[in-house]
Amino acid sequence: MNMIEAINDALSVAMERDGDVTVLGEDVGYFGGVFRATAGLQKKYGKTRVFDTPITECGIVGVAVGMAAYGLRPVPEIQFADYIYPALDQLVSEAARLRYRSAGEFPMPITVRSPFGGGIFGGQTHSQSPEAIFTHVCGLKTVIPSTPYDAKGLLLAAIEDNDPVIFFEPKRIYNGPFDGHYDRPVQPWAKHPASLVPSGHYTIPLGKAALVREGQDLTLLAYGTMVHVALSVVEELGVDADVVDLRTLMPLDIETIEASVRKTGRCLVIHEATRTGGFGAELSALVQERCFYHLEAPVERVTGFDTPYPHSLEWAYFPGPIRIGMAIEKVMKD
Amino acid sequence: MSRSNLPPLRLHVPEPPARPGEEADFSHIDILPAGVTPRPDSAADSATMRDLAYGLVRVLDDEGNAVGPWNPRLSPDVLRRMLRAMVLTRAFDDRMFRAQRQGKTSFYMKSLGEEAVSIGAAFALQRDDMCFPSYRQQGILIGRDWDLVDMMNQIYSNRGDRLKGRQLPIMYSAKDASFFSISGNLTTQVPQAVGWAMASAARGDTRIAASWCGEGSTAEGDFHAALTFATVYRAPVVLNVVNNQWAISSFAGFAGAESTTFAARAVGYGIAGLRIDGNDALAVYAATAWAAERARTNHGPTLIEHFTYRAEGHSTSDDPSAYRSSDERSKWPLGDPVARLKAHLIAIGEWDEARHAAQDLELAEQVKAAAKEAEKNGILGHGMHQPFATMFEDVFEEMPWHLNEQSAQMMSERMRKWPKPGEGPR
């Protein structure tokens, strides 16, 4: 399966197993979603469990919060992460805090799915990576898969989780992994082992990272599309590196990170999102606080630049093989 | 800049009729007589009842009679119970306001003058209909016979506070009373109520939802989202706008009241809209019952504007004499909700001044006793609070490592403050 098919399958499995799971969002019903993630679900489960909504993100999330208060398990979709901002109040002030402020009377088992990230000539409002806005909010979990296998297992875990989860799907790798070489033909998922997705139900626990490559000399922390870019750069440069796919940013798998950095003594944090105040700053601070005496070099960050996401200059902006390669050289030189 | 051959544009900034030192003036408000507004069938098409959004549903006339098609014809016993709940709400407000002034808690908000809005609805809805209130509907809890001590524990943030001292006073949550957790963020509860109602409909349930927000909050985007969703899915929901003329210091003109009514917002969405006398408990009951019947028979949502007056300051942190005329309350043309229901009961021979005075005394004593009981669990800042470690609970269902670490850090800070065993609160 490609990642879209895996997500669609996860939704179907979740809806089959639990009559409370309800999908709502713009164009998700009859049409099946602008990326086809919800294709066929309305036909299978009916209009009261999969339905199109008006174009109002604060309404979509606000209504989902009310549905969860009733006892359903809503899975709202925000068409692009760039359009999640009108729903921020409902996510930050309501969904994230309801269990806390009601002392458990009103848990909020909602999963907000949203395609995010760049590399697709999406320009300013179809490319953003706003994960740091959500990792900063206490009470929200933030999950980002990098393969079809993980996407299905993590999405099922997110839907079954009794806390609100922001589930960002890297749209660049919906149809195939992306190594950062935009001038080469795209590989479909079919050639990748992680496209073998079991049918039926399985979950990948939230809060657990995956060590996707083992090495001795350097630790790379990445998630989403950047996992594939990082892996390919490591192979090209012949660096003996641990590549950690975080998968869940909040709660973070600190044990896997600590074990890796204590082993390698060097750490590079990679994300597409802008640099200042990005999630990389949190990762860098944690590694510095907890692995200081094991570090052989400063913790480096490879990120998008502190500008809005440009359209025509996409590949000068995107943190690709050259930027990651130069950062690896710098960390290894020290 | 401007072209000299055209008259200059002027920006209109609304100004209330009277400011401090000026005489209150409500002459611009057209108060329809009781009984004149028609009552359509609750299943009627919303397009046939647009006039209701500009009318004023009133049942109680100036002589205390219940008149017209909206008269809910309640038994004297129900009327007396409603009056009692309204008086109890007022007594509760009075005592808690003073508790804040005495330093027993940090904050309070009265609902003085708006008791009918909450109590009329509480009596007209089923107890398992889900209410999504704002912060000025404490009367719903009281009307549903919720424990006053439990409410006060929350206000004092003490050892008995079910919300564990996490919430600002009056931000109640009472699932067993079908009373949703109150948020400080305005209007967020309105789309939530619509979602709850949609879920109930999707499940083939029979319960409906209701929400409350002030007229000031109708300006929030969530209000538009809620009305859009409500009309699109014909959600079984009653959306109440409590127009008490003031949003802190901003008069209703800043929410659009100069141009239209708040009930008229419903017209553009294709929703039934009622504008009612919010100081008339019978009108509130009748309108809520009508809207509930409409919702329960799958005829969709209703927007009810409760035309009322915020008789007190916005909160214990507010001094209304700084922005509005001091005699507004006495000049308010719709009077006082408690006085009007009381007059009606007396007019029909089912109540008298002596019984009323005795009830005032009895309820004041009941509130006083509850306050004494609640204060046994502690008052704010006097050490009888929830255990410190509870601060970190319920952020998530299970506590992640970073909160465990922060909890340990906080406990070591407390040990630094109280090093000896048994010293200080734990």
Short mmCIF file of N, CA and C in Angstrom, two decimals, chain B residues 85-140:
data_model
loop_
_atom_site.label_atom_id
_atom_site.label_comp_id
_atom_site.label_asym_id
_atom_site.label_seq_id
_atom_site.Cartn_x
_atom_site.Cartn_y
_atom_site.Cartn_z
N ALA B 85 -36.03 28.46 43.06
CA ALA B 85 -34.71 28.27 42.45
C ALA B 85 -34.09 29.61 42.07
N MET B 86 -34.92 30.55 41.61
CA MET B 86 -34.42 31.88 41.25
C MET B 86 -33.92 32.63 42.49
N VAL B 87 -34.72 32.55 43.55
CA VAL B 87 -34.32 33.23 44.80
C VAL B 87 -33.06 32.58 45.37
N LEU B 88 -32.99 31.26 45.27
CA LEU B 88 -31.81 30.55 45.78
C LEU B 88 -30.56 30.95 44.97
N THR B 89 -30.72 31.07 43.67
CA THR B 89 -29.60 31.51 42.83
C THR B 89 -29.11 32.89 43.26
N ARG B 90 -30.06 33.77 43.52
CA ARG B 90 -29.72 35.13 43.94
C ARG B 90 -29.03 35.13 45.31
N ALA B 91 -29.54 34.31 46.22
CA ALA B 91 -28.94 34.22 47.56
C ALA B 91 -27.52 33.65 47.48
N PHE B 92 -27.37 32.65 46.62
CA PHE B 92 -26.06 32.02 46.41
C PHE B 92 -25.07 33.05 45.87
N ASP B 93 -25.49 33.78 44.83
CA ASP B 93 -24.67 34.83 44.24
C ASP B 93 -24.24 35.85 45.29
N ASP B 94 -25.23 36.26 46.09
CA ASP B 94 -24.97 37.29 47.08
C ASP B 94 -23.89 36.84 48.07
N ARG B 95 -24.03 35.60 48.54
CA ARG B 95 -23.09 35.11 49.54
C ARG B 95 -21.69 34.91 48.93
N MET B 96 -21.64 34.40 47.72
CA MET B 96 -20.33 34.13 47.10
C MET B 96 -19.62 35.43 46.68
N PHE B 97 -20.42 36.41 46.30
CA PHE B 97 -19.85 37.73 45.99
C PHE B 97 -19.17 38.28 47.25
N ARG B 98 -19.87 38.14 48.39
CA ARG B 98 -19.29 38.64 49.65
C ARG B 98 -18.09 37.80 50.06
N ALA B 99 -18.13 36.50 49.77
CA ALA B 99 -16.99 35.64 50.10
C ALA B 99 -15.73 36.12 49.37
N GLN B 100 -15.91 36.57 48.14
CA GLN B 100 -14.76 37.11 47.40
C GLN B 100 -14.27 38.39 48.05
N ARG B 101 -15.21 39.24 48.45
CA ARG B 101 -14.84 40.51 49.09
C ARG B 101 -14.15 40.26 50.44
N GLN B 102 -14.49 39.13 51.08
CA GLN B 102 -13.86 38.78 52.35
C GLN B 102 -12.52 38.07 52.15
N GLY B 103 -12.12 37.90 50.91
CA GLY B 103 -10.83 37.27 50.64
C GLY B 103 -10.84 35.76 50.71
N LYS B 104 -12.05 35.15 50.69
CA LYS B 104 -12.12 33.69 50.77
C LYS B 104 -11.87 33.02 49.42
N THR B 105 -12.03 33.80 48.38
CA THR B 105 -11.75 33.29 47.04
C THR B 105 -11.31 34.45 46.17
N SER B 106 -10.83 34.13 44.97
CA SER B 106 -10.19 35.16 44.13
C SER B 106 -11.17 35.88 43.22
N PHE B 107 -12.33 35.26 42.96
CA PHE B 107 -13.13 35.75 41.84
C PHE B 107 -14.56 35.23 41.96
N TYR B 108 -15.51 36.05 41.52
CA TYR B 108 -16.89 35.57 41.41
C TYR B 108 -17.63 36.36 40.34
N MET B 109 -18.68 35.77 39.80
CA MET B 109 -19.53 36.45 38.83
C MET B 109 -20.99 36.21 39.19
N LYS B 110 -21.72 37.28 39.43
CA LYS B 110 -23.14 37.16 39.73
C LYS B 110 -23.96 37.04 38.45
N SER B 111 -25.19 36.58 38.62
CA SER B 111 -26.13 36.56 37.49
C SER B 111 -27.36 37.41 37.84
N LEU B 112 -27.17 38.38 38.71
CA LEU B 112 -28.29 39.21 39.19
C LEU B 112 -29.07 39.81 38.03
N GLY B 113 -30.38 39.58 38.04
CA GLY B 113 -31.25 40.10 36.99
C GLY B 113 -31.44 39.13 35.84
N GLU B 114 -30.63 38.05 35.82
CA GLU B 114 -30.71 37.09 34.72
C GLU B 114 -31.12 35.70 35.20
N GLU B 115 -31.68 35.64 36.42
CA GLU B 115 -32.00 34.33 37.00
C GLU B 115 -33.06 33.59 36.18
N ALA B 116 -34.00 34.35 35.58
CA ALA B 116 -35.08 33.69 34.82
C ALA B 116 -34.52 32.96 33.60
N VAL B 117 -33.46 33.51 33.01
CA VAL B 117 -32.87 32.91 31.80
C VAL B 117 -32.43 31.47 32.10
N SER B 118 -31.75 31.29 33.22
CA SER B 118 -31.25 29.96 33.58
C SER B 118 -32.36 29.05 34.11
N ILE B 119 -33.16 29.59 35.02
CA ILE B 119 -34.15 28.75 35.70
C ILE B 119 -35.28 28.35 34.75
N GLY B 120 -35.73 29.28 33.92
CA GLY B 120 -36.78 28.96 32.95
C GLY B 120 -36.35 27.81 32.05
N ALA B 121 -35.08 27.86 31.61
CA ALA B 121 -34.57 26.81 30.73
C ALA B 121 -34.39 25.50 31.49
N ALA B 122 -33.84 25.59 32.71
CA ALA B 122 -33.60 24.37 33.49
C ALA B 122 -34.90 23.60 33.71
N PHE B 123 -36.01 24.34 33.89
CA PHE B 123 -37.29 23.68 34.13
C PHE B 123 -37.93 23.17 32.85
N ALA B 124 -37.63 23.80 31.72
CA ALA B 124 -38.28 23.40 30.46
C ALA B 124 -37.54 22.25 29.77
N LEU B 125 -36.24 22.10 30.07
CA LEU B 125 -35.46 21.02 29.45
C LEU B 125 -35.53 19.77 30.32
N GLN B 126 -35.26 18.62 29.70
CA GLN B 126 -35.11 17.38 30.47
C GLN B 126 -33.75 17.41 31.17
N ARG B 127 -33.67 16.72 32.29
CA ARG B 127 -32.44 16.77 33.07
C ARG B 127 -31.25 16.16 32.31
N ASP B 128 -31.53 15.25 31.37
CA ASP B 128 -30.41 14.66 30.63
C ASP B 128 -30.17 15.35 29.28
N ASP B 129 -30.85 16.46 29.03
CA ASP B 129 -30.48 17.30 27.88
C ASP B 129 -29.19 18.02 28.26
N MET B 130 -28.23 18.01 27.34
CA MET B 130 -26.90 18.51 27.69
C MET B 130 -26.81 20.03 27.55
N CYS B 131 -26.40 20.68 28.63
CA CYS B 131 -26.27 22.13 28.63
C CYS B 131 -24.81 22.53 28.44
N PHE B 132 -24.59 23.47 27.53
CA PHE B 132 -23.26 24.03 27.29
C PHE B 132 -23.32 25.51 27.68
N PRO B 133 -23.14 25.79 28.97
CA PRO B 133 -23.37 27.15 29.46
C PRO B 133 -22.16 28.05 29.27
N SER B 134 -22.39 29.34 29.43
CA SER B 134 -21.28 30.26 29.63
C SER B 134 -21.11 30.37 31.14
N TYR B 135 -20.44 31.41 31.60
CA TYR B 135 -20.14 31.52 33.04
C TYR B 135 -21.27 32.17 33.84
N ARG B 136 -22.40 32.52 33.19
CA ARG B 136 -23.44 33.21 33.95
C ARG B 136 -24.76 32.42 33.98
N GLN B 137 -24.64 31.09 33.91
CA GLN B 137 -25.83 30.24 34.00
C GLN B 137 -25.76 29.30 35.21
N GLN B 138 -25.22 29.80 36.32
CA GLN B 138 -25.19 28.98 37.54
C GLN B 138 -26.59 28.54 37.94
N GLY B 139 -27.61 29.30 37.53
CA GLY B 139 -28.99 28.95 37.84
C GLY B 139 -29.40 27.59 37.28
N ILE B 140 -28.76 27.16 36.19
CA ILE B 140 -29.10 25.84 35.64
C ILE B 140 -28.74 24.75 36.64
#
